[in-house]
PDB file of C-alpha atoms in Angstrom:
ATOM      1  CA  MET A 239     -83.795 -12.223   8.547  1.00  0.00           C
ATOM      2  CA  LYS A 240     -80.480 -13.931   7.959  1.00  0.00           C
ATOM      3  CA  LEU A 241     -79.610 -13.922   4.277  1.00  0.00           C
ATOM      4  CA  ALA A 242     -77.863 -16.744   2.435  1.00  0.00           C
ATOM      5  CA  VAL A 243     -75.881 -17.320  -0.741  1.00  0.00           C
ATOM      6  CA  ASP A 244     -78.213 -17.251  -3.778  1.00  0.00           C
ATOM      7  CA  ASP A 245     -80.788 -15.020  -2.046  1.00  0.00           C
ATOM      8  CA  PHE A 246     -81.993 -12.087  -4.129  1.00  0.00           C
ATOM      9  CA  VAL A 247     -81.557  -8.595  -2.682  1.00  0.00           C
ATOM     10  CA  VAL A 248     -82.181  -4.956  -3.596  1.00  0.00           C
ATOM     11  CA  LEU A 249     -79.775  -2.102  -2.971  1.00  0.00           C
ATOM     12  CA  LEU A 250     -81.109   0.383  -0.398  1.00  0.00           C
ATOM     13  CA  GLU A 251     -79.158   3.435  -1.550  1.00  0.00           C
ATOM     14  CA  ASN A 252     -77.392   4.737  -4.646  1.00  0.00           C
ATOM     15  CA  ASN A 253     -73.840   3.562  -5.102  1.00  0.00           C
ATOM     16  CA  GLU A 254     -71.220   5.024  -7.454  1.00  0.00           C
ATOM     17  CA  GLU A 255     -71.806   2.134  -9.850  1.00  0.00           C
ATOM     18  CA  ILE A 256     -75.292   0.857  -9.013  1.00  0.00           C
ATOM     19  CA  GLU A 257     -78.667   2.608  -8.654  1.00  0.00           C
ATOM     20  CA  PHE A 258     -81.035   2.407  -5.691  1.00  0.00           C
ATOM     21  CA  ASN A 259     -83.332  -0.649  -5.873  1.00  0.00           C
ATOM     22  CA  SER A 260     -81.006  -2.530  -8.232  1.00  0.00           C
ATOM     23  CA  VAL A 261     -81.552  -6.272  -7.963  1.00  0.00           C
ATOM     24  CA  GLY A 262     -78.684  -8.582  -7.159  1.00  0.00           C
ATOM     25  CA  ILE A 263     -77.939 -12.083  -5.947  1.00  0.00           C
ATOM     26  CA  ILE A 264     -75.684 -12.885  -3.007  1.00  0.00           C
ATOM     27  CA  LYS A 265     -72.619 -14.810  -4.160  1.00  0.00           C
ATOM     28  CA  GLU A 266     -70.628 -14.870  -0.911  1.00  0.00           C
ATOM     29  CA  ILE A 267     -71.004 -13.803   2.733  1.00  0.00           C
ATOM     30  CA  TYR A 268     -68.210 -12.212   4.781  1.00  0.00           C
ATOM     31  CA  GLU A 269     -69.271 -12.400   8.446  1.00  0.00           C
ATOM     32  CA  ASN A 270     -66.055 -10.748   9.692  1.00  0.00           C
ATOM     33  CA  THR A 271     -66.768  -7.507   7.764  1.00  0.00           C
ATOM     34  CA  LYS A 272     -70.574  -7.847   7.849  1.00  0.00           C
ATOM     35  CA  SER A 273     -70.800  -7.697   4.067  1.00  0.00           C
ATOM     36  CA  TYR A 274     -71.903  -9.651   1.021  1.00  0.00           C
ATOM     37  CA  ARG A 275     -70.396 -10.100  -2.414  1.00  0.00           C
ATOM     38  CA  VAL A 276     -73.396  -9.352  -4.630  1.00  0.00           C
ATOM     39  CA  LEU A 277     -73.776  -9.831  -8.376  1.00  0.00           C
ATOM     40  CA  PHE A 278     -75.915  -6.934  -9.603  1.00  0.00           C
ATOM     41  CA  ILE A 279     -77.667  -8.412 -12.607  1.00  0.00           C
ATOM     42  CA  GLY A 280     -78.428  -5.280 -14.641  1.00  0.00           C
ATOM     43  CA  LYS A 281     -74.804  -4.136 -14.736  1.00  0.00           C
ATOM     44  CA  ASN A 282     -73.364  -7.664 -14.503  1.00  0.00           C
ATOM     45  CA  ILE A 283     -70.859  -6.562 -11.870  1.00  0.00           C
ATOM     46  CA  GLU A 284     -70.022  -7.891  -8.442  1.00  0.00           C
ATOM     47  CA  LEU A 285     -69.579  -5.548  -5.490  1.00  0.00           C
ATOM     48  CA  VAL A 286     -68.934  -6.065  -1.816  1.00  0.00           C
ATOM     49  CA  ILE A 287     -71.838  -4.446   0.042  1.00  0.00           C
ATOM     50  CA  ARG A 288     -72.373  -4.070   3.797  1.00  0.00           C
ATOM     51  CA  PHE A 289     -75.242  -6.076   5.307  1.00  0.00           C
ATOM     52  CA  ASN A 290     -77.345  -2.986   6.075  1.00  0.00           C
ATOM     53  CA  TYR A 291     -77.209  -1.643   2.488  1.00  0.00           C
ATOM     54  CA  VAL A 292     -79.320  -4.421   0.983  1.00  0.00           C
ATOM     55  CA  ARG A 293     -82.571  -6.140   1.868  1.00  0.00           C
ATOM     56  CA  TYR A 294     -84.022  -9.503   0.927  1.00  0.00           C
ATOM     57  CA  LEU A 295     -86.241  -9.595  -2.173  1.00  0.00           C
ATOM     58  CA  ASP A 296     -88.940 -12.245  -2.479  1.00  0.00           C
ATOM     59  CA  LEU A 297     -89.154 -12.611  -6.268  1.00  0.00           C
ATOM     60  CA  LYS A 298     -92.564 -14.284  -5.977  1.00  0.00           C
ATOM     61  CA  LYS A 299     -93.958 -11.016  -4.611  1.00  0.00           C
ATOM     62  CA  THR A 300     -93.018  -8.921  -7.642  1.00  0.00           C
ATOM     63  CA  GLY A 301     -94.668  -8.474 -11.028  1.00  0.00           C
ATOM     64  CA  LYS A 302     -98.315  -8.895 -12.029  1.00  0.00           C
ATOM     65  CA  GLY A 303    -100.602  -8.481  -9.051  1.00  0.00           C
ATOM     66  CA  TYR A 304     -97.959  -6.763  -6.912  1.00  0.00           C
ATOM     67  CA  ASP A 305     -96.926  -3.139  -6.430  1.00  0.00           C
ATOM     68  CA  TYR A 306     -93.375  -3.616  -7.729  1.00  0.00           C
ATOM     69  CA  LYS A 307     -91.815  -5.285 -10.738  1.00  0.00           C
ATOM     70  CA  ILE A 308     -88.243  -5.910 -11.915  1.00  0.00           C
ATOM     71  CA  CYS A 309     -87.347  -4.375 -15.287  1.00  0.00           C
ATOM     72  CA  ASN A 310     -85.974  -7.107 -17.530  1.00  0.00           C
ATOM     73  CA  LEU A 311     -83.303  -4.791 -18.923  1.00  0.00           C
ATOM     74  CA  CYS A 312     -81.900  -2.674 -16.078  1.00  0.00           C
ATOM     75  CA  TYR A 313     -82.939  -5.080 -13.282  1.00  0.00           C
ATOM     76  CA  ILE A 314     -84.137  -2.324 -11.006  1.00  0.00           C
ATOM     77  CA  LEU A 315     -87.195  -2.906  -8.818  1.00  0.00           C
ATOM     78  CA  LYS A 316     -89.735  -0.258  -9.833  1.00  0.00           C
ATOM     79  CA  LYS A 317     -93.354   0.681  -9.133  1.00  0.00           C
ATOM     80  CA  GLU A 318     -95.608  -1.436 -11.376  1.00  0.00           C
ATOM     81  CA  GLY A 319     -98.208   1.227 -12.261  1.00  0.00           C
ATOM     82  CA  ASP A 320     -95.881   4.216 -12.618  1.00  0.00           C
ATOM     83  CA  GLU A 321     -92.734   2.916 -14.260  1.00  0.00           C
ATOM     84  CA  PHE A 322     -94.082   0.415 -16.827  1.00  0.00           C
ATOM     85  CA  GLU A 323     -96.321   1.089 -19.848  1.00  0.00           C
ATOM     86  CA  ILE A 324     -99.490  -0.887 -20.454  1.00  0.00           C
ATOM     87  CA  ASN A 325     -98.728  -3.540 -23.050  1.00  0.00           C
ATOM     88  CA  GLN A 326    -101.951  -5.482 -23.549  1.00  0.00           C
ATOM     89  CA  THR A 327    -105.025  -6.858 -21.842  1.00  0.00           C
ATOM     90  CA  ASP A 328    -105.145 -10.537 -20.938  1.00  0.00           C
ATOM     91  CA  ALA A 329    -108.065 -12.954 -21.521  1.00  0.00           C
ATOM     92  CA  LYS A 330    -109.639 -11.919 -18.198  1.00  0.00           C
ATOM     93  CA  GLY A 331    -109.557  -8.223 -19.121  1.00  0.00           C
ATOM     94  CA  VAL A 332    -106.648  -7.453 -16.802  1.00  0.00           C
ATOM     95  CA  LYS A 333    -104.143  -4.999 -18.190  1.00  0.00           C
ATOM     96  CA  THR A 334    -100.558  -6.201 -18.272  1.00  0.00           C
ATOM     97  CA  THR A 335     -97.487  -4.027 -18.438  1.00  0.00           C
ATOM     98  CA  ARG A 336     -94.398  -4.326 -20.566  1.00  0.00           C
ATOM     99  CA  PRO A 337     -91.503  -6.273 -19.046  1.00  0.00           C
ATOM    100  CA  THR A 338     -89.160  -3.320 -19.617  1.00  0.00           C
ATOM    101  CA  CYS A 339     -89.505  -0.019 -17.707  1.00  0.00           C
ATOM    102  CA  LYS A 340     -90.330   3.273 -19.452  1.00  0.00           C
ATOM    103  CA  LYS A 341     -86.754   4.555 -19.134  1.00  0.00           C
ATOM    104  CA  CYS A 342     -85.248   1.438 -20.760  1.00  0.00           C
ATOM    105  CA  ARG A 343     -87.993   1.381 -23.431  1.00  0.00           C
ATOM    106  CA  GLU A 344     -86.650   4.667 -24.801  1.00  0.00           C
ATOM    107  CA  SER A 345     -83.563   2.889 -26.108  1.00  0.00           C
ATOM    108  CA  ILE A 346     -85.622  -0.037 -27.402  1.00  0.00           C
ATOM    109  CA  ASN A 347     -88.273   2.060 -29.135  1.00  0.00           C
ATOM    110  CA  GLY A 348     -85.861   4.346 -30.937  1.00  0.00           C
ATOM    111  CA  LYS A 349     -87.394   6.835 -33.333  1.00  0.00           C
ATOM    112  CA  PRO A 350     -91.109   6.494 -33.986  1.00  0.00           C
ATOM    113  CA  LEU A 351     -92.490   6.112 -37.487  1.00  0.00           C
ATOM    114  CA  LYS A 352     -92.403   9.496 -39.221  1.00  0.00           C
ATOM    115  CA  ALA A 353     -95.853  11.023 -39.852  1.00  0.00           C
ATOM    116  CA  THR A 354     -95.103  11.419 -43.561  1.00  0.00           C
ATOM    117  CA  GLU A 355     -94.120   7.757 -43.767  1.00  0.00           C
ATOM    118  CA  ARG A 356     -97.304   6.690 -41.948  1.00  0.00           C
ATOM    119  CA  LYS A 357     -99.407   8.717 -44.373  1.00  0.00           C
ATOM    120  CA  ARG A 358     -97.621   7.188 -47.362  1.00  0.00           C
ATOM    121  CA  MET A 359     -97.954   3.640 -46.027  1.00  0.00           C
ATOM    122  CA  LEU A 360    -101.650   4.034 -45.203  1.00  0.00           C
ATOM    123  CA  GLN A 361    -102.265   4.831 -48.877  1.00  0.00           C
ATOM    124  CA  GLU A 362    -100.615   1.501 -49.748  1.00  0.00           C
ATOM    125  CA  LYS A 363    -102.309  -0.592 -47.049  1.00  0.00           C
ATOM    126  CA  PRO A 364    -103.418  -4.008 -48.326  1.00  0.00           C
ATOM    127  CA  THR A 365    -107.162  -4.512 -47.859  1.00  0.00           C
ATOM    128  CA  LEU A 366    -108.240  -7.791 -49.477  1.00  0.00           C
ATOM    129  CA  ILE A 367    -105.478 -10.371 -49.284  1.00  0.00           C
ATOM    130  CA  PHE A 368    -102.050  -9.932 -47.734  1.00  0.00           C
ATOM    131  CA  THR A 369     -98.987 -12.179 -47.765  1.00  0.00           C
ATOM    132  CA  CYS A 370     -96.390 -11.356 -45.135  1.00  0.00           C
ATOM    133  CA  PRO A 371     -92.959 -10.904 -46.761  1.00  0.00           C
ATOM    134  CA  ILE A 372     -91.286 -12.644 -43.793  1.00  0.00           C
ATOM    135  CA  CYS A 373     -93.408 -15.693 -42.904  1.00  0.00           C
ATOM    136  CA  ASN A 374     -95.336 -15.899 -46.220  1.00  0.00           C
ATOM    137  CA  LYS A 375     -98.598 -16.380 -44.324  1.00  0.00           C
ATOM    138  CA  CYS A 376    -101.585 -15.318 -46.399  1.00  0.00           C
ATOM    139  CA  SER A 377    -104.325 -13.463 -44.516  1.00  0.00           C
ATOM    140  CA  ILE A 378    -107.316 -11.160 -44.756  1.00  0.00           C
ATOM    141  CA  PRO A 379    -106.098  -7.973 -43.017  1.00  0.00           C
ATOM    142  CA  GLY A 380    -107.990  -7.232 -39.821  1.00  0.00           C
ATOM    143  CA  ILE A 381    -109.994 -10.471 -40.089  1.00  0.00           C
ATOM    144  CA  THR A 382    -107.594 -13.409 -39.936  1.00  0.00           C
ATOM    145  CA  ALA A 383    -104.498 -11.422 -38.947  1.00  0.00           C
ATOM    146  CA  ASN A 384    -103.467  -7.916 -38.055  1.00  0.00           C
ATOM    147  CA  ILE A 385    -100.907  -6.242 -40.258  1.00  0.00           C
ATOM    148  CA  VAL A 386     -98.652  -3.401 -39.200  1.00  0.00           C
ATOM    149  CA  ILE A 387     -96.210  -0.940 -40.672  1.00  0.00           C
ATOM    150  CA  ASP A 388     -92.686  -2.088 -39.905  1.00  0.00           C
ATOM    151  CA  HIS A 389     -90.198   0.744 -39.575  1.00  0.00           C
ATOM    152  CA  ASP A 390     -86.514   1.398 -38.987  1.00  0.00           C
ATOM    153  CA  HIS A 391     -86.111   2.508 -35.364  1.00  0.00           C
ATOM    154  CA  LEU A 392     -82.898   4.397 -36.156  1.00  0.00           C
ATOM    155  CA  THR A 393     -84.374   6.609 -38.900  1.00  0.00           C
ATOM    156  CA  GLY A 394     -88.154   6.501 -38.396  1.00  0.00           C
ATOM    157  CA  ASN A 395     -88.597   5.452 -42.050  1.00  0.00           C
ATOM    158  CA  ALA A 396     -91.152   2.817 -43.016  1.00  0.00           C
ATOM    159  CA  ARG A 397     -90.006  -0.500 -44.413  1.00  0.00           C
ATOM    160  CA  THR A 398     -93.220  -2.255 -45.468  1.00  0.00           C
ATOM    161  CA  TRP A 399     -96.344  -3.951 -44.151  1.00  0.00           C
ATOM    162  CA  ILE A 400     -95.805  -7.198 -42.228  1.00  0.00           C
ATOM    163  CA  CYS A 401     -97.987  -9.381 -39.987  1.00  0.00           C
ATOM    164  CA  ASP A 402     -98.073  -8.417 -36.329  1.00  0.00           C
ATOM    165  CA  SER A 403     -96.503 -11.749 -35.319  1.00  0.00           C
ATOM    166  CA  CYS A 404     -93.416 -11.100 -37.444  1.00  0.00           C
ATOM    167  CA  ASN A 405     -93.288  -7.498 -36.207  1.00  0.00           C
ATOM    168  CA  THR A 406     -93.282  -8.774 -32.627  1.00  0.00           C
ATOM    169  CA  GLY A 407     -90.560 -11.276 -33.553  1.00  0.00           C
ATOM    170  CA  LEU A 408     -88.349  -8.589 -35.065  1.00  0.00           C
ATOM    171  CA  GLY A 409     -88.898  -6.457 -31.973  1.00  0.00           C
ATOM    172  CA  ARG A 410     -87.938  -9.305 -29.665  1.00  0.00           C
ATOM    173  CA  PHE A 411     -84.693  -9.624 -31.626  1.00  0.00           C
ATOM    174  CA  LYS A 412     -84.226  -5.822 -31.472  1.00  0.00           C
ATOM    175  CA  ASP A 413     -84.148  -5.617 -35.290  1.00  0.00           C
ATOM    176  CA  SER A 414     -80.610  -6.991 -34.959  1.00  0.00           C
ATOM    177  CA  ILE A 415     -79.146  -9.002 -37.809  1.00  0.00           C
ATOM    178  CA  GLU A 416     -76.520 -10.355 -35.380  1.00  0.00           C
ATOM    179  CA  LEU A 417     -79.169 -11.622 -32.933  1.00  0.00           C
ATOM    180  CA  LEU A 418     -81.200 -13.172 -35.758  1.00  0.00           C
ATOM    181  CA  GLU A 419     -78.066 -14.882 -37.118  1.00  0.00           C
ATOM    182  CA  SER A 420     -77.342 -16.152 -33.620  1.00  0.00           C
ATOM    183  CA  ALA A 421     -80.890 -17.582 -33.460  1.00  0.00           C
ATOM    184  CA  ILE A 422     -80.391 -19.243 -36.858  1.00  0.00           C
ATOM    185  CA  ASN A 423     -77.089 -20.763 -35.717  1.00  0.00           C
ATOM    186  CA  TYR A 424     -78.753 -21.974 -32.533  1.00  0.00           C
ATOM    187  CA  LEU A 425     -81.482 -23.745 -34.512  1.00  0.00           C
ATOM    188  CA  LYS A 426     -78.926 -25.186 -36.937  1.00  0.00           C
ATOM    189  CA  GLY A 427     -77.147 -26.696 -33.950  1.00  0.00           C
ATOM    190  CA  PHE A 428     -80.228 -28.840 -33.290  1.00  0.00           C
ATOM    191  CA  THR A 429     -80.880 -29.792 -36.907  1.00  0.00           C
ATOM    192  CA  LYS A 430     -79.768 -33.211 -38.104  1.00  0.00           C
TER     193      LYS A 430
END
């Protein structure tokens, strides 16, 4: 198959800078040297790679329902069942996996909640009415909303109870004040 500019490819062998199965996009073709200039997304670097060291990647044949999936952090094509943790079950009862591979999740997850902190927090768990300190939504724990122990991923210490939606939100922003400020500035840019 003849490849073209903007086709997605995977690297067929380890390189000094890029791992096997790293996903890239062809930026330029050099017929005279039988090579491509490829932007490898995970490392955000461009390398000139010989034709026979990459193969075409049909993105529509990756992810849910296929054997391989692209990690959304390292951008390496990995085995769906082996390299990605189960995240949740969809409405049809089909298990879905996290978008980030197990190896990359280690840096995201950080330190787990300390056992002593979990024990302490469980003694303080709200049971009747709960108001999330972030979104101020009032709920009946376990009935109208799930509540979770939020914790510092650098220390493993508990912060407090929050609703699972806010916990997911903080996780999506990597508990980063800078990212949250960037999101605030983005929204302010669209406010009149």
